[in-house]
XYZ file of C-alpha atoms in Angstrom:
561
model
C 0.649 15.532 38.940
C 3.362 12.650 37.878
C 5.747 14.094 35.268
C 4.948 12.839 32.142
C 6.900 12.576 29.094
C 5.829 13.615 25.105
C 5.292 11.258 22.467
C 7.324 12.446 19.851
C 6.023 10.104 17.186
C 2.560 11.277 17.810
C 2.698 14.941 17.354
C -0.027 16.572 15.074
C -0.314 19.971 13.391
C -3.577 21.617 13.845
C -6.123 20.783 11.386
C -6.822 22.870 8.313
C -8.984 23.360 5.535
C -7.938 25.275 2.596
C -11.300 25.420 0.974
C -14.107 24.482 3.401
C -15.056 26.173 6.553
C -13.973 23.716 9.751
C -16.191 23.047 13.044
C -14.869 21.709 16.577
C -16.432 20.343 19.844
C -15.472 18.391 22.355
C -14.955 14.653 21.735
C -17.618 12.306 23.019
C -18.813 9.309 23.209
C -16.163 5.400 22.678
C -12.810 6.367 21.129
C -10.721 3.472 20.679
C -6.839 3.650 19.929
C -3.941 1.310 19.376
C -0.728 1.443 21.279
C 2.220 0.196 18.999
C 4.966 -1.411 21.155
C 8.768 -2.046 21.888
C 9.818 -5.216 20.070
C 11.710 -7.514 22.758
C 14.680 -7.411 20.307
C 15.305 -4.478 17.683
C 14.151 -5.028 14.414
C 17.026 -4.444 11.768
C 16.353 -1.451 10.140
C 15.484 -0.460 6.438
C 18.914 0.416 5.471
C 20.369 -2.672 6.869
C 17.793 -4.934 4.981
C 17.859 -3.273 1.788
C 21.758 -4.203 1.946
C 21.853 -7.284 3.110
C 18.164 -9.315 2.464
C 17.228 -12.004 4.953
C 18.415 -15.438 3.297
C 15.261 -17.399 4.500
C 12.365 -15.970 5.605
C 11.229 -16.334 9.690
C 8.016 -18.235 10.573
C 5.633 -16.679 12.660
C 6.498 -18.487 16.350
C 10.105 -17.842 15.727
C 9.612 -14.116 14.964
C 7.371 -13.957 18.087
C 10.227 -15.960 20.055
C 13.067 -13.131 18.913
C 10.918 -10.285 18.175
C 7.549 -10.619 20.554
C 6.869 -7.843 23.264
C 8.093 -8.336 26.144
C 5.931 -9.480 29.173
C 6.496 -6.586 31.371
C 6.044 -3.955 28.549
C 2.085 -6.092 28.319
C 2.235 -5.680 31.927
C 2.613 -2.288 32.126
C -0.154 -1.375 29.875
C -2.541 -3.402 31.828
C -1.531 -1.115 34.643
C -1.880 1.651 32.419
C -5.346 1.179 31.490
C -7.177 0.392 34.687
C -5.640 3.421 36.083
C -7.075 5.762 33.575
C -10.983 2.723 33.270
C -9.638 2.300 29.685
C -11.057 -1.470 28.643
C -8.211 -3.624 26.723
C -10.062 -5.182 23.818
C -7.502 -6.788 22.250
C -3.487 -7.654 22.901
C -1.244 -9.201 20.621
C 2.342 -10.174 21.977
C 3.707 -11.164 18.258
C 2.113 -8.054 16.639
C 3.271 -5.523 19.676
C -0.129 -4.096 19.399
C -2.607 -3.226 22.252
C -5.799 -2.052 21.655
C -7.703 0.213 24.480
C -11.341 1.602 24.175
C -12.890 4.048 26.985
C -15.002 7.443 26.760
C -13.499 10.099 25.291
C -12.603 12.533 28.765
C -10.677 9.452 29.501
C -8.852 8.929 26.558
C -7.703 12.740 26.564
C -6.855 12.292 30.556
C -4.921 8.837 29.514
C -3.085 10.619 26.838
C -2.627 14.031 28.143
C -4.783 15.445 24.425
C -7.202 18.315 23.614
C -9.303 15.343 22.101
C -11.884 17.273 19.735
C -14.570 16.343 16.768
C -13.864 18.590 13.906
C -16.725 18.826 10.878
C -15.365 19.561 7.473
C -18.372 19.360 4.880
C -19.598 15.956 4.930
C -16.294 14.866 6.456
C -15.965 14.129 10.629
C -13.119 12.976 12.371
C -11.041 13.101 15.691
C -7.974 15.482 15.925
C -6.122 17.357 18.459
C -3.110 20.005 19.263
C -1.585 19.223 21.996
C 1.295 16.652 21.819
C 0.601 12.675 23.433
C 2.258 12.041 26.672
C 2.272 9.253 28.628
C 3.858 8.589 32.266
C 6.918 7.363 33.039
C 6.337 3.929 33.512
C 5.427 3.560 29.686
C 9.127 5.280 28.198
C 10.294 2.611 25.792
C 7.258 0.312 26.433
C 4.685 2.388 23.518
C 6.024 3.685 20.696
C 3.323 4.523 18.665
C -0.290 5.688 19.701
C -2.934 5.114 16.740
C -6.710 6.297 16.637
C -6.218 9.852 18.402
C -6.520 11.506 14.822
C -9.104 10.049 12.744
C -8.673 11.932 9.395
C -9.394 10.298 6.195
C -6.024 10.438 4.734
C -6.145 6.740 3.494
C -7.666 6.312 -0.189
C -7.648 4.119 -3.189
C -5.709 4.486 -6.122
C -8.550 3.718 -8.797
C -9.789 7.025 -10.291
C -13.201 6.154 -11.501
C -16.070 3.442 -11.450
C -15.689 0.496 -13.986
C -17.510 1.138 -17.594
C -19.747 -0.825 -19.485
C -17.531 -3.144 -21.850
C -20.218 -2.413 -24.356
C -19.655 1.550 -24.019
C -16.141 0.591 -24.031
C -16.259 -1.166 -27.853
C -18.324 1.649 -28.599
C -16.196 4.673 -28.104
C -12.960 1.796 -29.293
C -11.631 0.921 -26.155
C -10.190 -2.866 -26.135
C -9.681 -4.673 -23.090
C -8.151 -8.152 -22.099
C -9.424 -10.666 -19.095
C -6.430 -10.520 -16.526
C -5.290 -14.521 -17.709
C -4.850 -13.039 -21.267
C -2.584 -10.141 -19.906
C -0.373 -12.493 -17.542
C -0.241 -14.673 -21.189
C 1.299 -11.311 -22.965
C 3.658 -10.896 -19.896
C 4.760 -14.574 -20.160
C 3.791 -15.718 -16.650
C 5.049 -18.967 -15.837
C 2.579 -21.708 -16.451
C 1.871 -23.030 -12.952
C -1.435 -21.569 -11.194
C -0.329 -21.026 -7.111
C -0.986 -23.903 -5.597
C -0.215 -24.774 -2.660
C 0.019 -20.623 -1.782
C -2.143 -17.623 -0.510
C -2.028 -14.306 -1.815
C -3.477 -11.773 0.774
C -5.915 -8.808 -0.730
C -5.610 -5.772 1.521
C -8.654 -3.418 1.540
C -10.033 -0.474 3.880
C -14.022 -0.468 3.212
C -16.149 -1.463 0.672
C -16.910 -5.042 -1.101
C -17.335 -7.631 -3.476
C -20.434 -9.885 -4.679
C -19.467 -13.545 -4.691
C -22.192 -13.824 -7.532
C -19.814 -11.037 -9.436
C -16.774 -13.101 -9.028
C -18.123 -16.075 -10.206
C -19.480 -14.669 -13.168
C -16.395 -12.867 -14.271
C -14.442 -16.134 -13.471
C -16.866 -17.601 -15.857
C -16.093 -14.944 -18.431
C -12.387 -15.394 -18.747
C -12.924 -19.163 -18.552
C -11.205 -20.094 -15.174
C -12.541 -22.804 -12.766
C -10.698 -22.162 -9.177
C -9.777 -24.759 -7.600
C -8.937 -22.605 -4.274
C -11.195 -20.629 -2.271
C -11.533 -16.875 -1.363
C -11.816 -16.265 2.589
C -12.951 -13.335 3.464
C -11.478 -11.820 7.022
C -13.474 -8.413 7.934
C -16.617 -7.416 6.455
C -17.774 -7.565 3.039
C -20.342 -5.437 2.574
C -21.699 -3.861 -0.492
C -23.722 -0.641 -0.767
C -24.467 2.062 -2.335
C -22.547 4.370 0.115
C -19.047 2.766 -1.039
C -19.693 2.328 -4.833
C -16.208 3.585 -5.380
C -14.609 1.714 -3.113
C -16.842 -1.811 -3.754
C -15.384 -1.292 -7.443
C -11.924 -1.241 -6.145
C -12.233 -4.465 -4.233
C -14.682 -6.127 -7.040
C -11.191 -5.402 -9.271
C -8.783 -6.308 -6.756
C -10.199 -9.675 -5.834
C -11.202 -10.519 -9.674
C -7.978 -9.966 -11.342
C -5.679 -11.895 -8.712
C -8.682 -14.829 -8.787
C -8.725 -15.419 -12.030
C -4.393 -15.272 -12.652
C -4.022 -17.242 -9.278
C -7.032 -19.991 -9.365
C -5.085 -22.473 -6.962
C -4.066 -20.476 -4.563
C -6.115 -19.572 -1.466
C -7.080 -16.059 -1.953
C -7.807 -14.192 1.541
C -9.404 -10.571 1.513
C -8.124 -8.740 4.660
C -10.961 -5.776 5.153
C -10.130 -3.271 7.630
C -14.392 -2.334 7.406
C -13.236 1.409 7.810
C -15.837 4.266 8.362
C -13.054 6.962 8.298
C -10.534 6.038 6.125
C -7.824 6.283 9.191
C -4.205 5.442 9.115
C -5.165 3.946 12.326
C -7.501 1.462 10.423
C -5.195 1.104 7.795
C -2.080 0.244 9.888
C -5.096 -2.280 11.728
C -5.792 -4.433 8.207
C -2.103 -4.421 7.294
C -1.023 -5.801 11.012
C -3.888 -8.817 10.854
C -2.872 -10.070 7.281
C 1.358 -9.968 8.583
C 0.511 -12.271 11.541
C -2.459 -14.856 10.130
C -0.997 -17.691 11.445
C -4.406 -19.574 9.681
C -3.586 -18.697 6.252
C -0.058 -17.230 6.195
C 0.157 -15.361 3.103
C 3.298 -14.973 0.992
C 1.981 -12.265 -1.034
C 0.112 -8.568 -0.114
C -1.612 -6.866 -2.862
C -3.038 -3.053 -1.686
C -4.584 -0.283 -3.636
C -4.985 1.881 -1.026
C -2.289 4.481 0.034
C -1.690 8.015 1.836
C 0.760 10.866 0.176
C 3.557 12.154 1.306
C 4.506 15.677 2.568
C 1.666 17.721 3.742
C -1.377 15.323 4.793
C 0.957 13.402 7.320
C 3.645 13.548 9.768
C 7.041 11.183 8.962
C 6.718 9.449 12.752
C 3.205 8.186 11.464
C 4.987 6.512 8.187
C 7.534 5.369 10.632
C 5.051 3.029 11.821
C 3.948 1.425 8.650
C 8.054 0.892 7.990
C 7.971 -1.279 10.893
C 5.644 -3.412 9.564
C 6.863 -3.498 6.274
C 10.302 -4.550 8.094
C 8.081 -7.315 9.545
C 6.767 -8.470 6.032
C 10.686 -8.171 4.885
C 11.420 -10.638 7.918
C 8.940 -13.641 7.533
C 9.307 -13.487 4.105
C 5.766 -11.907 2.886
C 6.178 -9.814 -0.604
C 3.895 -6.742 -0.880
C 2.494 -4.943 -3.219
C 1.180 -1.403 -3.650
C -0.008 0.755 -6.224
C 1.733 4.107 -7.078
C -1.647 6.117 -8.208
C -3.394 7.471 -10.557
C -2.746 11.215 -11.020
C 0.955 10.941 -12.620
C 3.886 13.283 -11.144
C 0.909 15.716 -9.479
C -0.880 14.759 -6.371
C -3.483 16.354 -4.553
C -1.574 17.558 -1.258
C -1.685 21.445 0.331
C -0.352 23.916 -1.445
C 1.631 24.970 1.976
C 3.136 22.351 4.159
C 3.252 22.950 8.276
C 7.074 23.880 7.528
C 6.240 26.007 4.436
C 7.477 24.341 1.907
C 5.814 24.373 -1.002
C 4.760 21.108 -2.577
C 4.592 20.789 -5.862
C 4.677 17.076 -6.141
C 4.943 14.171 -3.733
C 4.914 10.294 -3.974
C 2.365 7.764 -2.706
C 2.641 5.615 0.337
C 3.257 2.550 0.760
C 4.857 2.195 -3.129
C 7.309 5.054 -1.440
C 8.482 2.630 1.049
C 11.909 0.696 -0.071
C 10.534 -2.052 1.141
C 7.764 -2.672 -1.000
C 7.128 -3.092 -4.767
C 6.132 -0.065 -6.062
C 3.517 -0.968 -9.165
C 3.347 1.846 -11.618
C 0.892 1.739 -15.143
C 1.372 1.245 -18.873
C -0.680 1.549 -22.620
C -0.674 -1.849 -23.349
C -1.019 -2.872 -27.445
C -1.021 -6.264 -28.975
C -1.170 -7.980 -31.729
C -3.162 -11.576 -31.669
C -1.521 -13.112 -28.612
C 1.670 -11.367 -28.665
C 3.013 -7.909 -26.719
C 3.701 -5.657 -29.275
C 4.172 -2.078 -27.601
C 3.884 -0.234 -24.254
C 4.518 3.184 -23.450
C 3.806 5.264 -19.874
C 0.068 5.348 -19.256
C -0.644 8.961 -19.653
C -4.190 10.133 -20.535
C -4.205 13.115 -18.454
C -4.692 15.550 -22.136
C -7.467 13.718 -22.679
C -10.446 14.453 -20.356
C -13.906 13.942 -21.884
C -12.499 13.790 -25.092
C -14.400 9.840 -25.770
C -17.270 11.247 -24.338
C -17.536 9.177 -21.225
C -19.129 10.102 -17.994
C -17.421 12.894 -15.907
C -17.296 10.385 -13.122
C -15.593 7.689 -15.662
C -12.287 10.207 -15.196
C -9.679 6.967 -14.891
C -9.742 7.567 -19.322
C -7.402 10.893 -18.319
C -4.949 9.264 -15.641
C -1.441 8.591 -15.282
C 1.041 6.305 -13.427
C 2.509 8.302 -10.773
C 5.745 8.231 -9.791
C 8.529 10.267 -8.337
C 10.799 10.966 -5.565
C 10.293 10.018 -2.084
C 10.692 12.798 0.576
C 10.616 11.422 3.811
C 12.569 7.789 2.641
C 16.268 7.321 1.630
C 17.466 6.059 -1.815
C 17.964 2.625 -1.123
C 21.342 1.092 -2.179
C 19.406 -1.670 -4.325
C 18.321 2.173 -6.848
C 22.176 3.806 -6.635
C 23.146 4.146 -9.848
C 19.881 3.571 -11.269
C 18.984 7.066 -11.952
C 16.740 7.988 -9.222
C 16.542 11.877 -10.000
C 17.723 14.070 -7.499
C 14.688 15.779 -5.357
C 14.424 19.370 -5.495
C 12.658 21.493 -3.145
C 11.968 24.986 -2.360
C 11.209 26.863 0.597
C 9.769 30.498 0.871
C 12.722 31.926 3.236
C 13.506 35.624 4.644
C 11.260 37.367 1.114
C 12.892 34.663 -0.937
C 12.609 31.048 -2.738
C 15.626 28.593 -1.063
C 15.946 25.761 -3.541
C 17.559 22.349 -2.003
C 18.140 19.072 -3.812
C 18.411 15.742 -1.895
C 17.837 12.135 -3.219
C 15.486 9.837 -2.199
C 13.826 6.782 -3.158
C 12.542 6.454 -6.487
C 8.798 5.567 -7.057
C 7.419 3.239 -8.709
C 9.791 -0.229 -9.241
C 8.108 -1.661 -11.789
C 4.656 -1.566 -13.983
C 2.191 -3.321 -15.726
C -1.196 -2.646 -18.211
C -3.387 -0.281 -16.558
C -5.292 2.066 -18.683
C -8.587 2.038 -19.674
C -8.145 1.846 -23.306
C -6.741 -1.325 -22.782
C -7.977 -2.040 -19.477
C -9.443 -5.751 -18.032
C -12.570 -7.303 -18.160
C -14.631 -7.678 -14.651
C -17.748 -7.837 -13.651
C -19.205 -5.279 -11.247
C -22.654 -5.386 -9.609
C -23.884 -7.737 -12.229
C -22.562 -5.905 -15.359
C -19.850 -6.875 -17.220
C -17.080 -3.987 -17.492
C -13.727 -2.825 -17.688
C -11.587 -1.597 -14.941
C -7.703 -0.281 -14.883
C -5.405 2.031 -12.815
C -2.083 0.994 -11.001
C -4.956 -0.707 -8.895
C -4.890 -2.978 -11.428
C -0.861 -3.187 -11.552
C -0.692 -3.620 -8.449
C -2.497 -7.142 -7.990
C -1.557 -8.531 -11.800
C 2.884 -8.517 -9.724
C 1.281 -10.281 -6.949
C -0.440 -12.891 -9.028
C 2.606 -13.292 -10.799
C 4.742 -13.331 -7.244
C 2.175 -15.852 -6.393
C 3.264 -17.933 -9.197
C 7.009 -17.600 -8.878
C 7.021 -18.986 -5.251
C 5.292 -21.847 -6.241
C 7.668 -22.583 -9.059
C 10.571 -22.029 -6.953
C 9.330 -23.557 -4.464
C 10.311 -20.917 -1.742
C 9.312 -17.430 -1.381
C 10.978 -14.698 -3.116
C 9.980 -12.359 0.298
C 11.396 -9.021 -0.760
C 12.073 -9.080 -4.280
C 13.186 -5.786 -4.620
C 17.235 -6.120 -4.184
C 16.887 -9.129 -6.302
C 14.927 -7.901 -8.698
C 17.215 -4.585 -9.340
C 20.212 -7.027 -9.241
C 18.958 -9.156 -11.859
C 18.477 -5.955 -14.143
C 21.843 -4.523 -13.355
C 23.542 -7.518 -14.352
C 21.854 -7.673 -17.536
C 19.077 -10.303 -17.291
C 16.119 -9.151 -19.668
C 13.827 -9.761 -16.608
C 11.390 -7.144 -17.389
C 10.255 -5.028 -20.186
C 11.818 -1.387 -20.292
C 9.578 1.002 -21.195
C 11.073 4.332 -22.854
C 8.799 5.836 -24.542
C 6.008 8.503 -22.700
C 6.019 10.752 -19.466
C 3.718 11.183 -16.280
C 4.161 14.859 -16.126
C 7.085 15.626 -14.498
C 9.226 12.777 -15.297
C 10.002 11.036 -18.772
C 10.975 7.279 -19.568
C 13.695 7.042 -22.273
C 16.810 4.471 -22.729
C 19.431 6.491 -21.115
C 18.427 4.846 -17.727
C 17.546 1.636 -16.469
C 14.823 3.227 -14.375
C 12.296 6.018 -14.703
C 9.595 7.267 -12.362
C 6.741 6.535 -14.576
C 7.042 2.825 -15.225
C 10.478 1.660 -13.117
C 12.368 -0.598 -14.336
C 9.527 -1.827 -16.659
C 7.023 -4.505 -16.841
C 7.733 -7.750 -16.447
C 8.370 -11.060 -18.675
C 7.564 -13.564 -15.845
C 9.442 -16.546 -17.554
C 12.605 -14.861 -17.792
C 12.291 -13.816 -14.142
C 11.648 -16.877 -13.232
C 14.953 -17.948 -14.985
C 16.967 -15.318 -13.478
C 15.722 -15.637 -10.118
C 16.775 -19.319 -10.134
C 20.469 -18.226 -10.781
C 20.177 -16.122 -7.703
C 18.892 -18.599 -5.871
C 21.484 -21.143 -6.735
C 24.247 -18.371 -5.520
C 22.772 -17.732 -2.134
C 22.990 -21.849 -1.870
């Protein structure tokens, strides 16, 4: 047999289960992966960007004309797959992405795996132990191979189902359509057009009839339309997951009604990163809508449920987004400092917190949550969402459990602290390890999650409408979307997009422009806002007043022209 060579990037631990008894068989049946490619020119990396932002953003031919794979690397797979009767189903030169379908004993032949079905409870997936090669003739062609481990580590950030706004008045919750919360945040005036915000989801859907109606509601008339690319399909099977896109769509609809709003939907069965990475890929190289702006309330954690060569891949995209100028968005979560990762990591380190991806990337905006109170039409407090104390206490539904959330937040541990947060007082990470009979403690920085905030608890959550019923909905899911709208906004007024904000943003702040809201007062568990920093990892740097942004970011502008 031809030497082959390992696949560093796709290494995988054995699967566990901590709590359920775990089934295997052989694979059968279609498997179908995606090979991640060279770029034809290195990408500049994450560091590099965070110092020095691109000054105008690339269009989509001209980062295919620097960046596209190369030919022979396209070539090569071709070659690739007929040897081993793997069909090519789709190959994107721009994107770097091949994708390859074939029977499962020829995927584990192709790819040199133990390719197996595992059975956790209701839960089925792909998995295997043995590390990917590939021949020769693919070193530095693939760097990435997608779809060989199906686990569901990909979920949304909203804890619970949307509640009656009747139930809500009853038991004294208030709640606000999203245009009167971008009113108490002072977004500027305009409404998008002329832009496209792009809604990133994995499964689930919305009811055009539900969006109308809660358009209706809040009294906006869009003068843009919503595209859907993907399926949108509603059922009772993905309740959960329907609600998060019913919010989603809603809130950045109704801030945003000139602007085309597109809902990428990756249709996912398993919940894979390999889905995931699918949906995020399709909305960074629509050449037919070109968004500026990506909303997503989906995520994976950090530490124990994944390997850092499979973030490393969602990075390069993200460096992608930094490159043509697209902003995006992500939700920190729901569950405050704590997440729900193994006890025991494949290194055994013990993990006693860990930080949600993609807000832990540097590249993104990281959209934490806050109590929202006011007072007639004006912002009177905020403090750190933090109902976590107060389970069941209002008497709602177990299932209603986003009443006893909390913005998460924290310290990255598999990505640096950027040189936009030095200074900013990122904590330092501390870590221990159970070594020779004893605890080892370590402390390392890394980059501070979330970057900013905005309204999203339930006690002050936003109106929508969900499967014919008008409710109200909250979470960082609903953070997350209420920046982009506002990001949405600023490009139009500017008249150029603000790509990533980030460095910007944290310049503005440093320099003194009241750009945002700090929030001292609260904690999500582990970590505490207060005024002795500029930043916390609850709420960031706060939430924002979108006029004065828009101000400051001006002044930068002028400077870089």
């Amino acid at each position: 047999m031809a030497p082959r060579i390992p696949l560093a990037q796709s290494a995988r631990v054995s699967p566990a289960s901590l709590h359920l008894p775990l089934r295997s068989r052989a694979a059968t049946g279609l498997v179908e992966v995606t090979l991640v490619l060279r770029h034809g020119a290195p990408l500049p990396t994450v560091e590099e960007l965070c110092a020095n932002p691109p000054r105008r953003p690339l269009t989509h031919e001209e980062f295919e004309a620097k960046y596209g794979t190369p030919p022979k690397h396209l070539a090569a797979v071709r070659r690739f797959a007929k040897s081993h009767r793997l069909t090519i189903t789709s190959e994107r030169r721009d994107r770097g992405c091949v994708t390859l379908q074939g029977a499962a004993a020829a995927m584990c032949k192709a790819f040199g795996v133990d390719l197996r079905r595992f059975t956790q409870g209701r839960t089925s997936y792909l998995s295997h132990t043995k590390p990917v090669t590939l021949p020769r003739a693919l070193r530095g062609v693939v760097e990435w191979v997608l779809g060989l481990d199906t686990r569901p580590l990909v979920t949304h950030n909203a804890a619970s189902l949307p509640i009656p706004r009747e139930a809500a008045k009853q038991v004294g919750l208030r709640s606000y359509t999203a245009p009167q919360v971008a009113s108490l945040y002072r977004y500027p005036q305009n409404q998008g057009e002329g832009q496209c915000v792009g809604v990133i989801e994995l499964a689930g859907g919305y009811r055009p009839s539900d969006l109308e109606a809660s358009l209706k509601s809040a009294g906006v008339k869009r003068t843009a339309p919503v595209v859907n690319v993907g399926p949108n399909k509603v059922g009772i099977l993905h309740t959960a997951s329907d609600a998060e896109v019913t919010m989603d769509v809603e809130l950045v609809a109704a801030v945003c009604p000139a602007a085309r709003v597109v809902v990428y939907n990756a249709g996912s069965k398993d919940y894979s990163l390999r889905d995931y990475h699918r949906v995020l890929a399709e909305a960074l190289s629509d050449r037919e809508n070109r968004p500026s702006v990506l909303t997503t309330s989906w995520s994976f954690y950090e530490g124990s449920l994944i390997q850092q060569g499979e973030e490393g891949v969602f990075e390069r995209l993200f460096v992608e987004a930094a490159l043509l100028g697209i902003t995006v968005c992500a939700a920190s979560g729901d569950l405050g400092s704590q997440v729900p990762v193994n006890a025991v990591s494949p290194t055994g380190a013990i993990t006693l917190a860990a930080t949600s991806y993609p807000a832990a990337s540097a590249l993104v905006l990281g959209c934490g949550g806050t109590t929202l109170e006011a007072v007639g039409d004006v912002l009177h407090h905020e403090r750190v969402w933090n109902r976590l104390g107060e389970a069941m206490s209002m008497g709602l539904l177990g299932r209603m459990s986003t009443a006893a959330g909390a913005s998460s937040g924290g310290v990255s541990t598999m990505n640096a602290l950027p040189l936009y947060q030095q200074g900013m007082g990122v904590p330092d990470l501390v870590r221990s390890s159970w070594k020779n009979g004893a605890f080892d403690v370590s402390r390392s920085t890394g980059r501070g999650v979330p970057d900013v905030a905005a309204n999203a608890d339930l006690h002050t959550g936003y109106q929508i409408v969900f499967k014919g019923q008008q409710g109200v909905a909250a979470g960082t899911s609903a953070a997350a979307p209420m920046w982009a709208a506002l990001i949405v906004r600023l490009n139009e007024a500017l008249g150029e997009r603000v790509g990533f904000l980030n460095p910007r943003l944290y310049t503005l702040v440093t320099e003194g422009e009241a750009v945002v809201r700090r929030i001292t007062q609260g904690g999500n568990g582990a970590y505490f806002a207060s005024e002795e920093t500029l930043w916390n990892a609850c709420t960031g740097l706060g939430t924002p007043d979108g006029e004065a942004l828009l101000a400051g970011l001006r002044k930068l502008l002028r400077r870089k022209h």
